[in-house]
mmCIF file of C-alpha atoms in Angstrom:
data_model
loop_
_atom_site.group_PDB
_atom_site.id
_atom_site.type_symbol
_atom_site.label_atom_id
_atom_site.label_comp_id
_atom_site.label_asym_id
_atom_site.label_seq_id
_atom_site.Cartn_x
_atom_site.Cartn_y
_atom_site.Cartn_z
ATOM 1 C CA MET A 25 193.662 99.119 83.245
ATOM 2 C CA THR A 26 194.523 96.811 86.109
ATOM 3 C CA SER A 27 194.855 93.064 85.409
ATOM 4 C CA PHE A 28 191.708 91.491 86.812
ATOM 5 C CA ALA A 29 189.958 88.137 86.986
ATOM 6 C CA PHE A 30 186.248 87.408 86.913
ATOM 7 C CA VAL A 31 185.175 84.573 89.211
ATOM 8 C CA PHE A 32 181.742 82.995 89.350
ATOM 9 C CA PRO A 33 180.025 81.690 92.520
ATOM 10 C CA GLY A 34 178.478 78.259 92.955
ATOM 11 C CA GLN A 35 175.686 76.830 95.078
ATOM 12 C CA GLY A 36 174.844 78.653 98.280
ATOM 13 C CA SER A 37 174.612 82.209 96.925
ATOM 14 C CA GLN A 38 171.138 81.762 95.410
ATOM 15 C CA ALA A 39 168.220 83.853 96.687
ATOM 16 C CA VAL A 40 164.659 84.474 95.556
ATOM 17 C CA GLY A 41 164.595 87.704 93.535
ATOM 18 C CA MET A 42 168.382 87.744 93.040
ATOM 19 C CA LEU A 43 168.051 89.267 89.552
ATOM 20 C CA ASP A 44 165.268 91.754 90.346
ATOM 21 C CA ALA A 45 167.626 94.722 90.761
ATOM 22 C CA TRP A 46 168.593 94.460 87.091
ATOM 23 C CA GLY A 47 165.042 95.450 86.167
ATOM 24 C CA ASP A 48 164.414 94.885 82.470
ATOM 25 C CA HIS A 49 168.069 95.044 81.466
ATOM 26 C CA PRO A 50 168.212 93.652 77.887
ATOM 27 C CA ALA A 51 171.245 91.418 78.526
ATOM 28 C CA VAL A 52 169.649 89.883 81.615
ATOM 29 C CA ARG A 53 166.288 89.435 79.910
ATOM 30 C CA GLN A 54 167.928 87.725 76.925
ATOM 31 C CA THR A 55 169.872 85.398 79.230
ATOM 32 C CA LEU A 56 166.697 84.368 81.052
ATOM 33 C CA GLU A 57 164.886 83.772 77.760
ATOM 34 C CA GLU A 58 167.721 81.616 76.388
ATOM 35 C CA ALA A 59 167.883 79.532 79.555
ATOM 36 C CA SER A 60 164.104 79.115 79.647
ATOM 37 C CA ASP A 61 164.105 77.900 76.050
ATOM 38 C CA ALA A 62 166.956 75.471 76.757
ATOM 39 C CA LEU A 63 165.314 74.031 79.888
ATOM 40 C CA GLY A 64 161.695 74.154 78.736
ATOM 41 C CA GLU A 65 160.525 76.125 81.761
ATOM 42 C CA ASP A 66 160.178 79.724 82.961
ATOM 43 C CA VAL A 67 163.516 80.343 84.690
ATOM 44 C CA ALA A 68 162.741 84.028 85.271
ATOM 45 C CA LYS A 69 159.607 83.102 87.227
ATOM 46 C CA LEU A 70 161.490 80.535 89.313
ATOM 47 C CA ILE A 71 164.165 83.092 90.257
ATOM 48 C CA HIS A 72 161.704 85.937 90.853
ATOM 49 C CA GLU A 73 159.045 84.023 92.796
ATOM 50 C CA GLY A 74 160.834 80.991 94.228
ATOM 51 C CA PRO A 75 159.771 79.691 96.642
ATOM 52 C CA LYS A 76 163.073 79.460 98.504
ATOM 53 C CA GLU A 77 162.628 75.691 98.925
ATOM 54 C CA ALA A 78 162.310 75.198 95.156
ATOM 55 C CA LEU A 79 165.351 77.369 94.497
ATOM 56 C CA GLY A 80 167.307 75.337 97.051
ATOM 57 C CA LEU A 81 166.746 72.000 95.278
ATOM 58 C CA THR A 82 170.073 71.221 93.620
ATOM 59 C CA THR A 83 168.355 70.420 90.293
ATOM 60 C CA ASN A 84 167.141 74.043 90.297
ATOM 61 C CA THR A 85 170.034 75.682 92.157
ATOM 62 C CA GLN A 86 172.655 74.650 89.626
ATOM 63 C CA PRO A 87 170.835 76.056 86.557
ATOM 64 C CA VAL A 88 169.718 79.292 88.272
ATOM 65 C CA MET A 89 173.208 80.053 89.582
ATOM 66 C CA LEU A 90 174.622 79.422 86.101
ATOM 67 C CA VAL A 91 172.037 81.834 84.663
ATOM 68 C CA ALA A 92 172.649 84.484 87.327
ATOM 69 C CA GLY A 93 176.394 84.459 86.697
ATOM 70 C CA VAL A 94 176.042 84.606 82.914
ATOM 71 C CA ALA A 95 173.433 87.391 83.196
ATOM 72 C CA ALA A 96 175.784 89.540 85.281
ATOM 73 C CA TRP A 97 178.641 88.816 82.852
ATOM 74 C CA ARG A 98 176.602 89.838 79.829
ATOM 75 C CA ALA A 99 175.344 92.965 81.579
ATOM 76 C CA TRP A 100 178.964 93.869 82.375
ATOM 77 C CA LEU A 101 179.945 93.600 78.718
ATOM 78 C CA ALA A 102 176.803 95.429 77.558
ATOM 79 C CA GLU A 103 177.661 98.352 79.843
ATOM 80 C CA GLY A 104 181.141 98.676 78.377
ATOM 81 C CA GLY A 105 182.989 96.620 80.969
ATOM 82 C CA ALA A 106 186.490 95.531 79.988
ATOM 83 C CA GLN A 107 187.318 91.881 79.366
ATOM 84 C CA PRO A 108 189.163 90.143 82.221
ATOM 85 C CA SER A 109 192.555 88.573 81.673
ATOM 86 C CA ILE A 110 191.301 85.249 83.081
ATOM 87 C CA VAL A 111 188.119 83.679 84.497
ATOM 88 C CA ALA A 112 187.407 80.957 87.059
ATOM 89 C CA GLY A 113 184.479 79.584 89.025
ATOM 90 C CA HIS A 114 183.918 77.997 92.417
ATOM 91 C CA SER A 115 182.582 74.472 91.868
ATOM 92 C CA LEU A 116 179.438 74.899 89.735
ATOM 93 C CA GLY A 117 180.601 78.442 88.953
ATOM 94 C CA GLU A 118 183.198 76.958 86.612
ATOM 95 C CA TYR A 119 180.384 76.315 84.130
ATOM 96 C CA SER A 120 179.494 80.038 84.140
ATOM 97 C CA ALA A 121 183.186 80.771 83.546
ATOM 98 C CA LEU A 122 183.211 78.375 80.582
ATOM 99 C CA VAL A 123 180.193 80.138 79.073
ATOM 100 C CA ALA A 124 181.905 83.510 79.575
ATOM 101 C CA ALA A 125 185.001 82.142 77.829
ATOM 102 C CA GLY A 126 182.986 80.786 74.892
ATOM 103 C CA VAL A 127 183.723 77.099 75.588
ATOM 104 C CA LEU A 128 180.021 76.358 76.073
ATOM 105 C CA THR A 129 176.956 78.250 74.937
ATOM 106 C CA LEU A 130 174.302 79.001 77.541
ATOM 107 C CA ALA A 131 171.926 76.755 75.572
ATOM 108 C CA GLN A 132 174.410 73.894 76.067
ATOM 109 C CA ALA A 133 175.345 74.707 79.655
ATOM 110 C CA ALA A 134 171.873 75.052 81.201
ATOM 111 C CA PRO A 135 170.718 71.484 80.413
ATOM 112 C CA LEU A 136 174.235 70.215 81.203
ATOM 113 C CA VAL A 137 174.269 71.583 84.752
ATOM 114 C CA ARG A 138 170.763 70.267 85.336
ATOM 115 C CA PHE A 139 171.973 66.838 84.187
ATOM 116 C CA ARG A 140 174.952 67.216 86.539
ATOM 117 C CA ALA A 141 172.651 68.111 89.435
ATOM 118 C CA ASP A 142 170.345 65.152 88.756
ATOM 119 C CA ALA A 143 173.316 62.782 88.531
ATOM 120 C CA MET A 144 174.724 64.083 91.814
ATOM 121 C CA GLN A 145 171.393 63.661 93.566
ATOM 122 C CA LYS A 146 170.992 60.120 92.259
ATOM 123 C CA ALA A 147 174.543 59.121 93.263
ATOM 124 C CA VAL A 148 173.755 59.234 96.990
ATOM 125 C CA PRO A 149 170.200 58.815 98.369
ATOM 126 C CA VAL A 150 168.857 61.888 100.179
ATOM 127 C CA GLY A 151 169.630 61.710 103.882
ATOM 128 C CA THR A 152 172.584 59.333 103.620
ATOM 129 C CA GLY A 153 175.221 61.947 102.766
ATOM 130 C CA ALA A 154 176.199 65.188 104.471
ATOM 131 C CA MET A 155 178.520 68.196 104.370
ATOM 132 C CA ALA A 156 179.856 70.500 107.074
ATOM 133 C CA ALA A 157 182.004 73.628 107.191
ATOM 134 C CA ILE A 158 184.985 73.433 109.537
ATOM 135 C CA LEU A 159 186.027 76.871 110.755
ATOM 136 C CA GLY A 160 189.163 77.998 112.533
ATOM 137 C CA MET A 161 191.386 75.069 111.637
ATOM 138 C CA ASP A 162 194.242 74.651 109.185
ATOM 139 C CA SER A 163 193.249 72.511 106.197
ATOM 140 C CA ALA A 164 196.072 69.996 106.804
ATOM 141 C CA LYS A 165 194.583 69.214 110.222
ATOM 142 C CA VAL A 166 191.123 68.833 108.671
ATOM 143 C CA ILE A 167 192.496 66.361 106.109
ATOM 144 C CA ALA A 168 194.247 64.391 108.864
ATOM 145 C CA GLY A 169 191.103 64.325 111.017
ATOM 146 C CA CYS A 170 188.967 63.069 108.132
ATOM 147 C CA ALA A 171 191.504 60.319 107.371
ATOM 148 C CA GLU A 172 191.466 59.281 111.038
ATOM 149 C CA VAL A 173 187.663 59.074 111.117
ATOM 150 C CA THR A 174 187.411 57.156 107.822
ATOM 151 C CA ALA A 175 190.056 54.672 109.018
ATOM 152 C CA GLY A 176 188.143 54.241 112.264
ATOM 153 C CA PHE A 177 185.115 53.009 110.332
ATOM 154 C CA GLY A 178 187.256 50.488 108.444
ATOM 155 C CA ALA A 179 189.024 50.850 105.106
ATOM 156 C CA GLY A 180 186.894 50.256 102.025
ATOM 157 C CA GLY A 181 183.623 50.607 103.920
ATOM 158 C CA ALA A 182 180.578 52.723 103.176
ATOM 159 C CA GLU A 183 181.427 55.306 105.836
ATOM 160 C CA VAL A 184 183.799 57.925 104.451
ATOM 161 C CA VAL A 185 184.522 61.612 105.050
ATOM 162 C CA GLU A 186 186.854 63.867 103.057
ATOM 163 C CA ALA A 187 187.922 67.496 102.803
ATOM 164 C CA VAL A 188 186.226 68.727 99.631
ATOM 165 C CA ASN A 189 186.182 72.556 99.520
ATOM 166 C CA PHE A 190 189.312 74.492 100.462
ATOM 167 C CA ASN A 191 187.581 77.877 100.708
ATOM 168 C CA ASP A 192 190.052 79.973 102.662
ATOM 169 C CA PRO A 193 193.045 79.265 104.926
ATOM 170 C CA MET A 194 190.830 78.608 107.950
ATOM 171 C CA GLN A 195 187.619 77.314 106.331
ATOM 172 C CA THR A 196 187.402 73.842 104.821
ATOM 173 C CA VAL A 197 184.214 71.991 103.908
ATOM 174 C CA ILE A 198 184.031 68.248 104.511
ATOM 175 C CA ALA A 199 181.649 65.757 102.885
ATOM 176 C CA GLY A 200 180.814 62.078 102.915
ATOM 177 C CA SER A 201 178.419 59.649 104.541
ATOM 178 C CA LYS A 202 176.212 61.161 107.254
ATOM 179 C CA ALA A 203 177.652 59.102 110.122
ATOM 180 C CA ALA A 204 181.246 59.813 109.122
ATOM 181 C CA VAL A 205 180.659 63.563 108.721
ATOM 182 C CA GLU A 206 178.984 63.733 112.135
ATOM 183 C CA LYS A 207 181.878 61.822 113.710
ATOM 184 C CA ALA A 208 184.413 64.048 111.960
ATOM 185 C CA CYS A 209 182.695 67.175 113.320
ATOM 186 C CA GLU A 210 183.121 65.789 116.851
ATOM 187 C CA VAL A 211 186.752 64.813 116.292
ATOM 188 C CA LEU A 212 187.743 68.068 114.608
ATOM 189 C CA LYS A 213 186.154 70.194 117.330
ATOM 190 C CA ALA A 214 187.980 68.112 119.936
ATOM 191 C CA ASN A 215 191.187 68.698 117.955
ATOM 192 C CA GLY A 216 190.770 72.481 118.052
ATOM 193 C CA ALA A 217 188.360 73.581 115.300
ATOM 194 C CA LYS A 218 186.385 76.650 116.397
ATOM 195 C CA ARG A 219 183.156 75.500 114.776
ATOM 196 C CA ALA A 220 181.745 72.628 112.728
ATOM 197 C CA LEU A 221 178.601 73.728 110.920
ATOM 198 C CA PRO A 222 176.375 71.177 109.133
ATOM 199 C CA LEU A 223 175.384 72.521 105.704
ATOM 200 C CA PRO A 224 171.821 72.392 104.358
ATOM 201 C CA VAL A 225 172.633 70.370 101.227
ATOM 202 C CA SER A 226 171.067 67.298 99.689
ATOM 203 C CA ALA A 227 174.229 65.409 98.696
ATOM 204 C CA PRO A 228 177.939 65.137 99.636
ATOM 205 C CA PHE A 229 179.222 67.208 96.712
ATOM 206 C CA HIS A 230 182.826 66.830 95.515
ATOM 207 C CA SER A 231 183.437 63.728 97.633
ATOM 208 C CA SER A 232 184.435 60.331 96.223
ATOM 209 C CA LEU A 233 180.807 59.256 96.763
ATOM 210 C CA MET A 234 180.028 61.376 93.673
ATOM 211 C CA LYS A 235 182.002 59.057 91.343
ATOM 212 C CA PRO A 236 178.802 57.609 89.791
ATOM 213 C CA ALA A 237 177.755 61.180 88.968
ATOM 214 C CA ALA A 238 181.172 61.893 87.463
ATOM 215 C CA GLU A 239 180.867 58.868 85.175
ATOM 216 C CA ALA A 240 177.373 59.906 84.095
ATOM 217 C CA LEU A 241 178.763 63.366 83.357
ATOM 218 C CA ARG A 242 181.569 61.791 81.313
ATOM 219 C CA GLY A 243 179.007 60.157 79.048
ATOM 220 C CA LYS A 244 177.020 63.364 78.672
ATOM 221 C CA LEU A 245 180.064 65.532 77.910
ATOM 222 C CA ALA A 246 181.267 63.037 75.297
ATOM 223 C CA THR A 247 178.206 63.929 73.192
ATOM 224 C CA MET A 248 178.838 67.684 73.345
ATOM 225 C CA GLU A 249 180.878 69.996 71.162
ATOM 226 C CA LEU A 250 183.153 72.250 73.210
ATOM 227 C CA ALA A 251 184.985 75.229 71.719
ATOM 228 C CA ALA A 252 188.489 76.427 72.556
ATOM 229 C CA PRO A 253 188.344 79.166 75.221
ATOM 230 C CA GLN A 254 188.509 82.779 74.058
ATOM 231 C CA ILE A 255 189.607 83.828 77.577
ATOM 232 C CA PRO A 256 191.863 81.649 79.767
ATOM 233 C CA VAL A 257 189.859 79.573 82.268
ATOM 234 C CA LEU A 258 191.533 78.400 85.485
ATOM 235 C CA ASN A 259 189.911 75.155 86.641
ATOM 236 C CA ASN A 260 189.791 74.313 90.332
ATOM 237 C CA ILE A 261 190.330 70.550 90.205
ATOM 238 C CA ASP A 262 193.921 70.902 88.903
ATOM 239 C CA VAL A 263 194.383 74.676 89.391
ATOM 240 C CA SER A 264 195.441 74.833 85.762
ATOM 241 C CA VAL A 265 194.501 76.533 82.508
ATOM 242 C CA GLU A 266 193.501 74.115 79.743
ATOM 243 C CA THR A 267 193.003 75.060 76.105
ATOM 244 C CA GLU A 268 192.133 71.673 74.578
ATOM 245 C CA PRO A 269 188.382 70.868 74.749
ATOM 246 C CA SER A 270 189.167 67.218 75.553
ATOM 247 C CA ARG A 271 191.186 68.250 78.614
ATOM 248 C CA ILE A 272 188.470 70.691 79.705
ATOM 249 C CA ARG A 273 185.932 67.848 79.489
ATOM 250 C CA GLU A 274 188.126 65.583 81.594
ATOM 251 C CA ALA A 275 188.612 68.264 84.250
ATOM 252 C CA LEU A 276 184.843 68.774 84.503
ATOM 253 C CA VAL A 277 184.338 65.034 84.991
ATOM 254 C CA ARG A 278 186.899 64.829 87.793
ATOM 255 C CA GLN A 279 185.640 68.053 89.376
ATOM 256 C CA ALA A 280 182.278 66.429 90.202
ATOM 257 C CA ALA A 281 183.940 63.937 92.578
ATOM 258 C CA GLY A 282 187.067 65.891 93.502
ATOM 259 C CA PRO A 283 187.892 68.813 95.804
ATOM 260 C CA VAL A 284 187.447 72.498 95.022
ATOM 261 C CA ARG A 285 190.947 73.922 95.492
ATOM 262 C CA TRP A 286 189.865 77.535 95.850
ATOM 263 C CA VAL A 287 192.709 78.773 98.064
ATOM 264 C CA GLU A 288 195.237 77.560 95.493
ATOM 265 C CA SER A 289 193.092 78.943 92.660
ATOM 266 C CA VAL A 290 193.118 82.473 94.076
ATOM 267 C CA GLN A 291 196.858 82.191 94.739
ATOM 268 C CA ALA A 292 197.369 81.033 91.139
ATOM 269 C CA LEU A 293 195.380 83.998 89.796
ATOM 270 C CA LYS A 294 197.578 86.342 91.813
ATOM 271 C CA ALA A 295 200.721 84.566 90.554
ATOM 272 C CA ARG A 296 199.558 85.277 86.980
ATOM 273 C CA GLY A 297 199.634 89.005 87.716
ATOM 274 C CA VAL A 298 195.986 89.532 88.652
ATOM 275 C CA THR A 299 195.614 92.447 91.065
ATOM 276 C CA ALA A 300 191.808 92.550 91.317
ATOM 277 C CA LEU A 301 189.311 89.717 91.663
ATOM 278 C CA ILE A 302 185.734 90.450 90.594
ATOM 279 C CA GLU A 303 182.917 88.140 91.683
ATOM 280 C CA CYS A 304 180.347 87.931 88.899
ATOM 281 C CA GLY A 305 176.952 86.810 90.171
ATOM 282 C CA PRO A 306 174.858 86.975 93.343
ATOM 283 C CA GLY A 307 176.471 87.772 96.669
ATOM 284 C CA ARG A 308 179.959 88.544 97.919
ATOM 285 C CA VAL A 309 181.109 85.108 99.105
ATOM 286 C CA LEU A 310 184.082 84.758 96.743
ATOM 287 C CA ALA A 311 185.127 88.389 97.188
ATOM 288 C CA GLY A 312 185.205 87.778 100.950
ATOM 289 C CA MET A 313 187.243 84.583 100.547
ATOM 290 C CA ALA A 314 189.692 86.397 98.280
ATOM 291 C CA LYS A 315 190.433 88.986 100.960
ATOM 292 C CA ARG A 316 191.194 86.209 103.450
ATOM 293 C CA ILE A 317 193.362 84.274 100.983
ATOM 294 C CA ALA A 318 195.254 87.208 99.452
ATOM 295 C CA PRO A 319 194.567 90.398 101.450
ATOM 296 C CA ASP A 320 196.430 92.619 98.988
ATOM 297 C CA LEU A 321 194.104 91.695 96.099
ATOM 298 C CA ALA A 322 191.401 94.244 95.344
ATOM 299 C CA ALA A 323 188.027 92.459 95.456
ATOM 300 C CA ALA A 324 184.578 93.496 94.291
ATOM 301 C CA SER A 325 181.260 92.024 93.154
ATOM 302 C CA VAL A 326 178.964 92.549 90.163
ATOM 303 C CA TYR A 327 175.377 91.494 90.852
ATOM 304 C CA ASP A 328 173.245 94.570 90.066
ATOM 305 C CA PRO A 329 173.599 97.930 88.239
ATOM 306 C CA ALA A 330 175.002 99.677 91.324
ATOM 307 C CA THR A 331 177.779 97.140 91.961
ATOM 308 C CA LEU A 332 178.559 97.055 88.246
ATOM 309 C CA ALA A 333 179.174 100.819 88.270
ATOM 310 C CA GLU A 334 181.206 100.575 91.504
ATOM 311 C CA THR A 335 183.396 97.860 89.988
ATOM 312 C CA GLN A 336 184.006 99.813 86.788
ATOM 313 C CA ASN A 337 185.083 102.747 88.957
ATOM 314 C CA LEU A 338 187.324 100.533 91.094
ATOM 315 C CA LEU A 339 189.110 99.122 88.057
ATOM 316 C CA SER A 340 189.612 102.585 86.529
ATOM 317 C CA THR A 341 191.029 104.018 89.769
ATOM 318 C CA THR A 342 193.362 101.071 90.485
ATOM 319 C CA ALA A 343 194.892 101.070 87.007
#
């Protein structure tokens, strides 16, 4: 069997009906029931019916993406899928990875990510923050452009923009105050970026403006019992594997207001001997990024019975 990693997607991959293809799969049904009990609402109905606008609210998006990733993971195991050598998650997806590794139960994680989402939304009033994807530019140039724009507004002021998601070698997401992000888009395009796409989000996730949310999360996590991981988990704030629950807690706190170092994370997985990266949850975003970061990695997705079977076949034929 080839050495493979399971990685879990974050916000942006959600879609109404994203679990419908599983039908009445027992593992998926159980996951939905557990999450509904933990949150006190019908999560299956929210995912199946939407509407899209409700699913796109970060206080809903974070729990439903957690659930979708865990459901696919449990279905994989139920269908005889082998255990990966390591797991990781993009941003919010790290919580799905922690459930897969046994650090958190789903009953713990679902209310926790909703708390995280609420704290993030409260940290910056709607409409005052923004995010944008910068395409076709090296990340070092994006970082330099953001620093130039922030300095132009005056050090220590309210206007700030930072590189927050390093998604692939030529795609970096920036976040911060609305005015600074808009200015940075202009500057970066003038400096050679192919495109600067505003993202339809309600807060500047992973920027330093999220520090109030990180502190709220610190208080919440301090009340929770975390277990030692049964599978190694690579976090994306430090690109490191932690085994002590206290260090895992601390990484989750800093992750809320720090960058997602996904390029380095995929490179680190490869350096650990991983030859296949399997995206566990809706969509193929992370599988696509993996091919751009490390083209020689095999990449696949598990989000319905058909892709589950395809992935099992891929892993058996690449052994």
